[in-house]
Amino acid sequence: MKDDHKANLAGDDRPIRFGDRLLQPAPLARSISAYGRVLAFSFALLALASSHVHAQAKAYKVKVEITGIDGAARRNVLAVLGVARAADAGDLTLDRVRQLNRRADDEIATALEPFGYYRPLVQKTVRPDGNAWIAQYVIAPGPVVRVRNVDLAISGEGSDSPTFQGAVAQFPLHKGDTLYHLPYEAWKLALLTAASDSGFLKAAFDTSAIMVNREEAVADILVRVETGPRFRFGAVTFSPTPFDSSFLATRIPFKRGQLYRQQQLLQLQSNLGEDPYFNAVEVIPEPDSAQGLEVPIRVNLALRKPQAFELGAGYGTDNGPRGRAAATFRRLNAHGHHAQVEVIGSTNEQSIATKYMIPAFGNPTGELTLLAGYALLNPTTSRSTTWLIGPRLSRRRLGWRETLHLAFQREDFGVGVDSGIAKMVLAGAAWERTRANDRTFPTSGLRVRLNVQGASKALASNVTFLQLGANVKVIRGLGPRFRVLARGDIGRDITSNFRSLPPTMRFFAGGDQSVRGFQYLSLGIRDSLGNVIGGPTLLTGSIETDYRILERFAIAVFTDAGNAMSGLRLADVEQGAGVGVRWLSPIGLIRVDGAWAVSRPGTPFRIHFSLGPDL
């Protein structure tokens, strides 16, 4: 029995005797073999499915290729296309690529509409490329949509005003033009901005529609603008401060009831921001609280500390090591009076100056300054001890900062073989205007300074002269990294006895801000012993270009020319040239220049170091 059973288990097909019965054995071995094949096939399917799932879950680099369009349209497609944005962010699974690819047709159509393309055809392919995938889109943008009709109308109180009539004249789309959306949307924003700036605070588009016929590739534009009423300035209220309300009122450049203009609010903010008292100024019109057509203005002021004390140190090749200490007293009374004391010490200058300032003197932008000071100046070419006292009045006029001054100045001096004591009642005026798109490193800027001053023996002085001067500096960017800086200085002393003038009233050249390659104030006429004594005429100029190599570093090349002369003679002009490095440091723009005095025998070399803004 055991043997029969063993044979059967071994795959024997013989019958098995069980008592009196003879049993036919089932084909057990063949059944096991078939079942194994089924299991093997199932495992193979599972392995294949597992590998497919793994392939789908694996992340790949994806490259997006777009052909058929270029320029701004292509850039906009890349900005809108989901698969392009996702690929820029990192690797993607194949499922994600296919999911994003399904949306591509609609996204491409949306991205092309602002450029006038409303019927694009897109062929798209997703294919492997080694260990990466390529999503390719071949775009035929189709016919461009052109403007068929423009219907633009202005209604309301301001329909005849220059603001809205000018906007109508500047509408950017005309019959036959390509339907570009960007200038159209920019015009709408500009119109509402101009309307608000002019006091039409409730101006709105009653209708603004572009109706596109895709089959004919034409569009009709319908715009209706309701100007609403023109508002006026209401009452101005200030947040609590220690200042008298009458003083704060002097900073307001408009009167209640005048036509509302945004520019006047900006001027109010500028007037308060230029004062030394406030850390932050916020000017808020409140049209929703208007009383009739008068808009109340709320001004929030954050006060600075009443006193400030400063200590500083620096170095420049013109002045050597330099120290400075200053104390500022910002709130001496409720009328905004303030004062400053400043002490400066360097190898060739020791000075102390006091200023007492009275704001809103004569007009809202006026400031009267009472000056008193002492200076001991000892550059290589001269020495002087100077006392000065007198008033100075400054104010803004027609976009310029105008300064008028009257002072008594006593100066004990020596320049070469010249020496004496000059007693002068100085009267003068200066005008300055500065514009820059950035205070630290401008790529567009202009600074102009004009000045005139003089003294007369007929008016309590022992010298008579008239001094004229002008300084211009221009900065222009050339591309994203290049700048060109041009500077020019001209000056003239009109006097019958130049040698009687103290050094502070003579012209000298040379140094970091004049002609580089030459020592500070080392250029001018020479006396009988060869000492530089300055000159009655100044002429200097500079051309410089710099290239920004890193975010905070730039390299520069330059050439300077000029001199202090007896007259405008080109034969007397000295020239320097060199290279430099610019560093936008946390404390300001630092310049290090190496310059050669190319007009001198042997072209001597000099290092120049300076700190401060370009304008």
XYZ file of C-alpha atoms in Angstrom:
615
model
C 0.000 0.000 0.000
C 2.749 2.381 0.901
C 4.609 1.529 -2.252
C 1.541 2.167 -4.375
C 0.974 5.472 -2.657
C 4.585 6.480 -3.134
C 4.441 5.558 -6.785
C 1.348 7.629 -7.206
C 2.921 10.613 -5.489
C 5.869 10.158 -7.767
C 3.620 10.621 -10.751
C 2.695 6.953 -11.417
C -0.711 6.597 -13.172
C -1.383 3.050 -11.946
C -4.667 2.391 -9.992
C -4.561 2.307 -6.194
C -6.182 -0.516 -4.224
C -8.160 0.615 -1.218
C -9.655 -2.392 0.570
C -11.892 -4.133 -2.010
C -12.035 -1.081 -4.252
C -9.718 -0.077 -7.003
C -9.368 3.718 -7.285
C -8.187 5.513 -10.459
C -5.651 8.129 -9.416
C -6.100 11.809 -10.486
C -3.285 13.341 -12.565
C -1.894 15.155 -9.516
C 1.546 15.913 -10.895
C 0.077 17.384 -14.085
C -2.299 19.519 -11.968
C 0.559 20.843 -9.901
C 2.528 21.618 -13.047
C -0.387 23.575 -14.641
C -1.025 25.498 -11.431
C 2.647 26.472 -11.317
C 2.492 27.787 -14.830
C -0.538 29.926 -13.889
C 1.289 31.258 -10.841
C 4.412 32.009 -12.874
C 2.343 33.888 -15.472
C 0.579 35.855 -12.710
C 3.867 36.784 -11.090
C 5.189 37.906 -14.479
C 2.136 40.131 -14.953
C 2.601 41.548 -11.470
C 6.281 42.210 -12.134
C 5.441 43.949 -15.424
C 2.734 46.041 -13.759
C 5.090 46.864 -10.917
C 7.802 48.007 -13.318
C 5.211 50.114 -15.204
C 4.026 51.719 -11.976
C 7.641 52.361 -11.008
C 8.288 53.955 -14.381
C 5.220 56.141 -13.977
C 6.249 57.194 -10.440
C 9.859 58.019 -11.332
C 10.647 61.714 -11.747
C 12.462 62.941 -14.872
C 13.971 66.113 -16.148
C 11.654 67.653 -18.720
C 12.682 70.011 -21.505
C 10.030 72.161 -23.173
C 10.537 73.077 -26.831
C 8.395 75.711 -28.551
C 8.659 76.518 -32.254
C 6.581 78.608 -34.627
C 6.539 81.793 -32.508
C 9.193 84.033 -31.005
C 9.743 87.265 -29.107
C 7.237 88.449 -26.522
C 4.597 85.940 -27.661
C 6.935 83.003 -27.038
C 7.939 84.399 -23.630
C 4.286 84.728 -22.652
C 3.529 81.159 -23.719
C 6.385 79.895 -21.564
C 5.078 81.983 -18.642
C 1.531 80.589 -18.966
C 2.267 76.994 -20.017
C 1.874 74.778 -16.948
C 4.348 72.108 -18.038
C 7.038 74.753 -18.630
C 6.551 76.296 -15.198
C 6.520 72.885 -13.511
C 9.655 71.783 -15.388
C 11.480 74.908 -14.234
C 10.564 74.050 -10.641
C 12.049 70.526 -10.745
C 11.742 66.968 -12.057
C 8.313 65.555 -13.014
C 6.714 62.129 -13.171
C 5.474 60.938 -16.551
C 1.881 60.980 -15.314
C 2.279 64.620 -14.297
C 3.788 65.532 -17.670
C 0.876 63.908 -19.503
C -1.632 65.588 -17.207
C -0.107 69.017 -17.848
C 0.224 68.292 -21.558
C -3.550 67.813 -21.830
C -4.037 71.429 -20.732
C -1.484 72.864 -23.141
C -3.873 73.728 -26.005
C -6.040 75.975 -23.845
C -3.042 77.547 -22.108
C -1.298 78.356 -25.393
C -4.486 79.868 -26.792
C -4.862 82.052 -23.690
C -1.219 83.168 -23.863
C -1.476 84.223 -27.522
C -4.708 86.236 -27.293
C -2.992 89.396 -25.915
C -0.959 89.480 -29.153
C -3.985 89.270 -31.423
C -3.866 85.527 -32.186
C -7.229 83.882 -31.518
C -7.043 80.751 -33.732
C -3.742 78.986 -33.054
C -3.079 75.389 -34.128
C -0.865 73.338 -31.835
C 0.943 70.072 -32.535
C 2.212 68.585 -29.294
C 4.464 65.642 -28.594
C 5.862 64.071 -25.434
C 8.817 61.808 -26.181
C 11.782 60.313 -24.309
C 15.268 61.692 -24.711
C 17.746 59.444 -22.909
C 17.058 59.821 -19.191
C 14.792 62.815 -19.786
C 11.590 63.700 -21.629
C 10.862 66.383 -24.188
C 7.527 68.179 -24.384
C 7.444 69.706 -27.846
C 4.899 72.227 -29.125
C 4.799 73.345 -32.748
C 2.532 76.389 -32.877
C 0.928 77.945 -35.927
C -0.477 81.188 -34.457
C -2.988 81.647 -37.243
C -4.282 84.948 -38.647
C -3.798 88.040 -36.506
C -6.963 89.823 -35.377
C -7.196 93.453 -36.467
C -9.301 96.302 -35.122
C -12.382 96.970 -37.255
C -14.136 99.681 -35.225
C -13.369 101.828 -32.168
C -16.287 103.432 -30.337
C -14.983 105.604 -27.469
C -17.115 108.129 -25.595
C -16.644 110.270 -22.453
C -19.621 111.535 -20.468
C -20.013 113.475 -17.253
C -18.783 116.722 -15.738
C -15.192 116.249 -16.931
C -15.925 115.206 -20.513
C -14.447 118.448 -21.878
C -11.503 118.601 -19.445
C -7.929 118.302 -20.789
C -7.460 115.156 -18.707
C -10.092 113.141 -20.576
C -9.682 114.809 -23.960
C -5.990 114.005 -23.770
C -6.818 110.399 -22.909
C -9.087 110.112 -25.944
C -6.335 111.454 -28.186
C -3.867 108.921 -26.754
C -6.051 105.818 -27.239
C -3.496 103.303 -28.540
C -5.628 101.218 -30.957
C -7.036 102.419 -34.276
C -8.835 100.889 -37.211
C -6.561 98.403 -38.960
C -4.194 97.960 -36.003
C -3.282 94.557 -34.612
C -5.348 93.812 -31.513
C -2.681 94.114 -28.825
C -4.184 93.858 -25.346
C -1.280 95.279 -23.323
C -1.430 98.909 -24.590
C -5.213 98.796 -24.280
C -5.097 97.712 -20.631
C -2.267 100.167 -19.897
C -4.366 102.999 -21.380
C -7.313 102.100 -19.160
C -5.113 102.171 -16.050
C -3.479 105.438 -17.125
C -6.866 107.072 -17.697
C -8.163 106.172 -14.236
C -4.883 107.298 -12.667
C -4.960 110.637 -14.495
C -8.618 111.088 -13.572
C -7.897 110.471 -9.888
C -4.845 112.761 -9.996
C -7.054 115.532 -11.399
C -9.806 115.168 -8.803
C -12.244 112.926 -10.677
C -12.114 110.330 -7.939
C -15.225 108.437 -9.056
C -14.385 108.143 -12.735
C -15.212 104.646 -13.984
C -15.736 102.584 -17.117
C -19.425 102.156 -17.755
C -18.537 99.790 -20.613
C -15.210 98.327 -21.640
C -15.448 95.527 -24.158
C -13.500 93.936 -27.003
C -15.732 91.857 -29.272
C -13.725 89.430 -31.402
C -15.024 87.680 -34.518
C -12.650 84.733 -34.714
C -13.760 83.589 -38.166
C -13.237 86.997 -39.777
C -10.223 87.852 -37.544
C -11.602 91.292 -36.672
C -12.475 93.023 -33.413
C -14.753 95.880 -32.374
C -13.839 97.971 -29.318
C -16.491 99.693 -27.234
C -15.507 101.989 -24.348
C -17.779 104.269 -22.296
C -16.264 106.402 -19.509
C -18.278 108.253 -16.868
C -16.124 110.980 -15.298
C -18.241 111.699 -12.228
C -17.855 115.026 -10.357
C -14.581 116.825 -9.716
C -13.594 116.884 -6.046
C -11.821 119.560 -4.028
C -9.520 119.557 -1.021
C -11.205 119.451 2.362
C -9.783 119.894 5.848
C -6.315 118.486 6.694
C -5.932 116.809 10.066
C -2.624 115.721 11.612
C -1.952 112.975 14.116
C -0.942 114.333 17.570
C 2.522 115.968 17.692
C 4.230 118.516 19.985
C 4.147 121.098 17.186
C 1.788 124.023 16.939
C -0.999 123.517 14.369
C -0.131 126.836 12.722
C 3.399 125.554 12.052
C 2.160 122.271 10.561
C -0.240 124.260 8.385
C 2.736 125.968 6.730
C 3.736 122.620 5.211
C 0.389 122.337 3.330
C 0.866 123.483 -0.298
C -2.874 123.941 -0.994
C -5.906 125.563 0.555
C -9.254 124.092 1.463
C -11.639 124.339 -1.491
C -8.966 124.178 -4.171
C -9.353 121.577 -6.916
C -8.059 118.203 -5.802
C -4.729 117.180 -7.361
C -2.662 114.167 -6.391
C 0.547 116.082 -7.074
C -0.288 118.464 -4.251
C -0.614 115.559 -1.822
C 2.801 114.280 -2.901
C 4.189 117.756 -2.316
C 2.683 117.794 1.190
C 4.353 114.463 1.918
C 7.652 115.764 0.530
C 7.475 118.961 2.606
C 6.985 117.004 5.816
C 9.478 114.283 4.844
C 12.265 116.815 4.285
C 11.804 118.201 7.779
C 14.079 116.656 10.426
C 11.256 115.908 12.873
C 9.484 112.898 11.349
C 10.534 109.321 10.848
C 7.568 108.489 8.595
C 4.877 110.527 6.860
C 1.616 109.053 5.588
C -0.846 111.249 3.656
C -4.262 109.628 3.240
C -7.145 111.151 1.239
C -10.571 109.949 2.424
C -13.044 110.367 -0.467
C -15.587 108.096 1.237
C -15.841 110.695 4.016
C -16.209 113.649 1.651
C -18.485 116.483 2.739
C -20.170 117.231 -0.539
C -17.234 117.398 -2.950
C -14.574 118.248 -0.343
C -12.213 115.367 0.423
C -10.740 115.366 3.945
C -7.008 114.613 4.180
C -5.547 112.708 7.105
C -1.803 112.900 7.839
C -0.126 110.358 10.123
C 3.244 111.442 11.517
C 5.808 109.286 13.323
C 8.217 111.408 15.373
C 11.976 110.993 15.439
C 13.930 111.315 18.677
C 14.270 114.952 19.812
C 18.081 114.723 19.937
C 20.659 112.849 17.897
C 24.391 112.462 18.480
C 26.831 111.217 15.861
C 30.442 110.111 15.868
C 32.193 109.160 12.670
C 35.600 108.478 11.215
C 36.877 108.091 7.702
C 39.777 108.462 5.344
C 40.254 110.179 2.009
C 43.382 110.848 0.005
C 42.405 114.530 -0.192
C 42.077 115.042 3.578
C 43.721 111.976 5.121
C 42.227 110.550 8.347
C 39.063 112.396 9.303
C 36.864 112.452 12.389
C 33.450 114.012 12.861
C 31.193 114.633 15.847
C 27.763 116.216 15.631
C 24.808 116.943 17.878
C 21.346 117.686 16.459
C 18.479 119.165 18.460
C 15.339 118.581 16.420
C 12.590 120.124 18.539
C 13.601 123.316 20.340
C 10.045 124.664 20.405
C 6.529 124.136 19.044
C 7.337 126.165 15.928
C 9.893 123.672 14.633
C 13.107 125.500 15.432
C 16.109 123.166 15.449
C 19.882 123.396 15.776
C 23.119 121.559 15.031
C 26.699 121.654 16.248
C 29.398 119.938 14.163
C 33.106 119.414 14.828
C 35.491 118.113 12.153
C 39.115 117.136 12.555
C 41.582 115.927 9.912
C 45.227 116.400 8.978
C 44.458 119.576 7.009
C 41.177 120.805 8.544
C 39.929 121.514 12.048
C 36.572 123.255 12.258
C 33.510 123.852 14.377
C 30.183 125.118 13.053
C 26.884 125.934 14.733
C 23.552 126.373 13.000
C 20.207 127.560 14.306
C 17.357 126.873 11.843
C 13.937 128.540 11.657
C 11.600 126.743 9.227
C 8.750 128.230 7.164
C 10.523 131.578 7.032
C 8.910 133.722 4.354
C 7.125 130.778 2.658
C 6.346 127.112 3.459
C 9.601 125.864 1.899
C 11.789 128.616 3.330
C 14.322 128.087 6.109
C 16.415 130.750 7.803
C 19.739 129.504 9.158
C 21.904 131.532 11.534
C 25.523 130.433 11.072
C 28.651 130.823 13.172
C 31.861 128.944 12.609
C 35.628 128.658 12.907
C 38.002 126.752 10.622
C 41.743 126.144 10.563
C 42.645 124.986 7.044
C 46.129 123.767 6.184
C 46.306 121.976 2.820
C 49.695 121.595 1.153
C 49.328 124.800 -0.876
C 48.025 127.278 1.734
C 47.044 127.996 5.314
C 44.145 130.016 6.703
C 42.315 130.748 9.913
C 38.726 131.710 9.254
C 35.875 133.115 11.342
C 32.387 133.423 9.881
C 28.989 134.584 11.084
C 25.776 135.451 9.273
C 22.328 134.385 8.056
C 21.373 132.115 5.158
C 17.908 131.736 3.612
C 17.056 128.695 1.502
C 13.831 127.714 -0.239
C 12.502 125.767 -3.226
C 11.713 127.759 -6.321
C 10.617 126.309 -9.692
C 12.129 122.919 -8.908
C 15.445 124.364 -7.665
C 16.826 124.774 -4.166
C 17.702 128.459 -3.896
C 20.035 129.738 -1.195
C 20.742 133.396 -0.388
C 23.466 134.230 2.093
C 25.015 137.230 3.790
C 27.970 136.786 6.135
C 30.944 138.494 7.658
C 34.125 136.465 7.125
C 37.554 137.204 8.556
C 40.390 135.135 7.125
C 44.047 135.266 8.151
C 45.888 133.511 5.320
C 49.119 132.605 3.590
C 49.417 131.287 0.027
C 52.964 130.929 -1.247
C 54.540 134.382 -0.866
C 51.102 136.003 -0.475
C 49.711 136.660 2.997
C 47.260 138.966 4.654
C 43.993 139.325 6.531
C 40.851 139.481 4.431
C 37.757 141.063 5.977
C 34.725 140.499 3.797
C 31.003 141.124 3.964
C 30.024 138.326 1.598
C 26.728 138.367 -0.239
C 25.770 135.586 -2.586
C 23.244 133.189 -4.022
C 23.270 129.585 -5.178
C 20.860 127.361 -7.059
C 20.967 123.563 -7.064
C 18.914 120.881 -8.721
C 19.448 117.129 -8.403
C 17.517 114.303 -10.029
C 18.418 110.610 -9.702
C 16.626 107.280 -10.017
C 18.670 105.882 -7.136
C 20.551 107.722 -4.396
C 23.293 105.120 -3.924
C 24.114 103.961 -7.472
C 22.020 105.899 -10.017
C 21.801 104.816 -13.647
C 20.095 108.058 -14.601
C 20.795 111.338 -12.881
C 21.639 115.015 -13.161
C 23.098 117.547 -10.758
C 23.439 121.233 -11.560
C 24.917 123.861 -9.227
C 25.191 127.562 -9.969
C 26.620 130.120 -7.569
C 27.567 133.789 -7.386
C 29.093 135.694 -4.474
C 31.226 138.723 -3.868
C 32.410 141.529 -1.618
C 33.195 145.218 -2.068
C 35.407 147.763 -0.341
C 32.429 150.092 -0.551
C 30.500 147.719 1.768
C 32.783 147.232 4.810
C 35.251 144.840 3.095
C 38.969 145.274 2.421
C 38.847 143.313 -0.866
C 36.618 143.661 -3.913
C 35.713 140.712 -6.138
C 32.870 138.852 -7.840
C 32.984 135.060 -8.082
C 30.925 133.000 -10.538
C 30.804 129.223 -10.634
C 28.931 126.309 -12.193
C 29.095 122.538 -11.770
C 27.258 119.931 -13.861
C 27.292 116.154 -13.517
C 25.343 113.728 -15.709
C 24.906 109.957 -15.301
C 23.407 107.710 -17.975
C 23.059 103.950 -18.077
C 24.057 101.967 -21.168
C 22.358 98.612 -20.848
C 21.880 96.779 -17.578
C 25.497 97.040 -16.348
C 27.278 99.987 -18.000
C 27.148 103.620 -16.865
C 28.706 106.780 -18.267
C 29.453 109.664 -15.873
C 30.384 113.106 -17.179
C 31.341 116.077 -14.996
C 32.322 119.673 -15.672
C 33.322 122.625 -13.443
C 33.892 126.207 -14.448
C 34.567 129.248 -12.302
C 35.824 132.812 -12.547
C 37.024 135.435 -10.048
C 36.511 138.934 -11.354
C 38.886 141.242 -9.459
C 41.610 143.796 -10.059
C 43.876 142.295 -7.377
C 43.745 138.494 -7.387
C 46.737 138.155 -5.035
C 44.775 139.913 -2.241
C 42.099 137.178 -2.193
C 42.236 134.550 0.583
C 42.615 130.896 -0.509
C 38.938 130.119 0.139
C 38.044 132.587 -2.635
C 40.667 131.362 -5.123
C 40.328 128.375 -7.461
C 42.546 125.300 -7.187
C 42.406 121.960 -9.028
C 43.589 118.425 -8.394
C 42.324 115.645 -6.152
C 39.606 113.024 -5.860
C 36.773 115.267 -7.093
C 38.801 117.316 -9.575
C 41.701 116.029 -11.684
C 42.766 112.594 -10.478
C 46.442 111.717 -10.747
C 47.332 114.994 -9.013
C 47.496 115.855 -5.322
C 44.621 117.702 -3.676
C 44.627 121.452 -4.596
C 48.065 121.093 -6.218
C 47.158 122.637 -9.582
C 47.187 126.380 -10.200
C 49.335 129.354 -11.042
C 52.775 129.404 -9.431
C 54.428 132.389 -7.763
C 58.058 133.530 -8.100
C 59.231 130.747 -5.758
C 57.298 128.011 -7.550
C 54.508 127.767 -4.986
C 51.008 126.965 -6.239
C 48.797 129.959 -5.456
C 45.613 129.002 -7.296
C 44.076 130.960 -10.125
C 41.191 133.274 -11.029
C 39.821 130.814 -13.601
C 38.800 127.192 -13.095
C 38.085 124.664 -15.812
C 37.902 120.914 -15.124
C 36.093 118.003 -16.703
C 35.842 114.246 -16.446
C 34.512 111.303 -18.458
C 34.122 107.963 -16.706
C 32.509 104.657 -17.518
C 31.968 101.793 -15.120
C 30.792 98.209 -15.475
C 28.984 96.362 -12.716
C 30.634 92.965 -12.453
C 28.784 91.849 -9.304
C 25.779 93.075 -7.352
C 27.933 95.351 -5.180
C 31.114 95.772 -7.225
C 31.960 97.686 -10.384
C 35.140 98.482 -12.283
C 35.770 101.868 -13.899
C 38.008 103.642 -16.386
C 38.246 107.435 -16.560
C 40.063 110.471 -17.833
C 40.129 113.877 -16.133
C 41.436 117.208 -17.358
C 41.643 120.777 -16.100
C 43.522 123.385 -14.126
C 43.209 126.628 -12.184
C 44.591 129.243 -14.566
C 44.840 132.933 -15.266
C 42.599 132.494 -18.306
C 40.952 129.835 -20.455
C 44.093 128.500 -22.134
C 44.046 124.869 -23.305
C 47.852 124.816 -23.164
C 47.629 125.053 -19.356
C 45.238 122.092 -18.992
C 46.610 119.072 -17.109
C 45.354 115.541 -17.760
C 44.979 112.403 -15.675
C 43.643 108.944 -16.490
C 43.224 105.669 -14.683
C 41.146 102.748 -13.514
C 39.136 102.154 -10.376
C 36.934 99.894 -8.299
C 33.490 100.785 -6.911
C 32.025 99.045 -3.864
C 28.439 99.517 -2.729
C 29.287 99.073 0.928
C 26.832 99.187 3.857
C 28.031 102.728 4.635
C 27.805 104.047 1.067
C 29.602 104.029 -2.264
C 33.371 103.611 -1.840
C 35.711 104.464 -4.716
C 39.337 103.395 -5.048
C 41.091 104.839 -8.102
C 44.566 104.473 -9.480
C 45.416 107.450 -11.714
C 48.383 108.562 -13.813
C 49.246 112.226 -14.346
C 49.642 111.680 -18.083
C 50.507 115.317 -18.846
C 53.502 115.251 -16.500
C 56.940 113.818 -17.380
C 57.187 110.203 -16.257
C 53.361 110.013 -15.760
C 53.507 109.736 -11.937
C 50.936 107.440 -10.323
C 48.609 108.253 -7.419
C 45.962 106.353 -5.457
C 42.654 108.112 -4.720
C 40.133 106.941 -2.133
C 36.736 108.557 -1.536
C 33.354 107.799 0.014
C 29.975 109.268 -0.878
C 27.153 109.289 -3.452
C 27.733 109.991 -7.133
C 25.346 112.966 -7.081
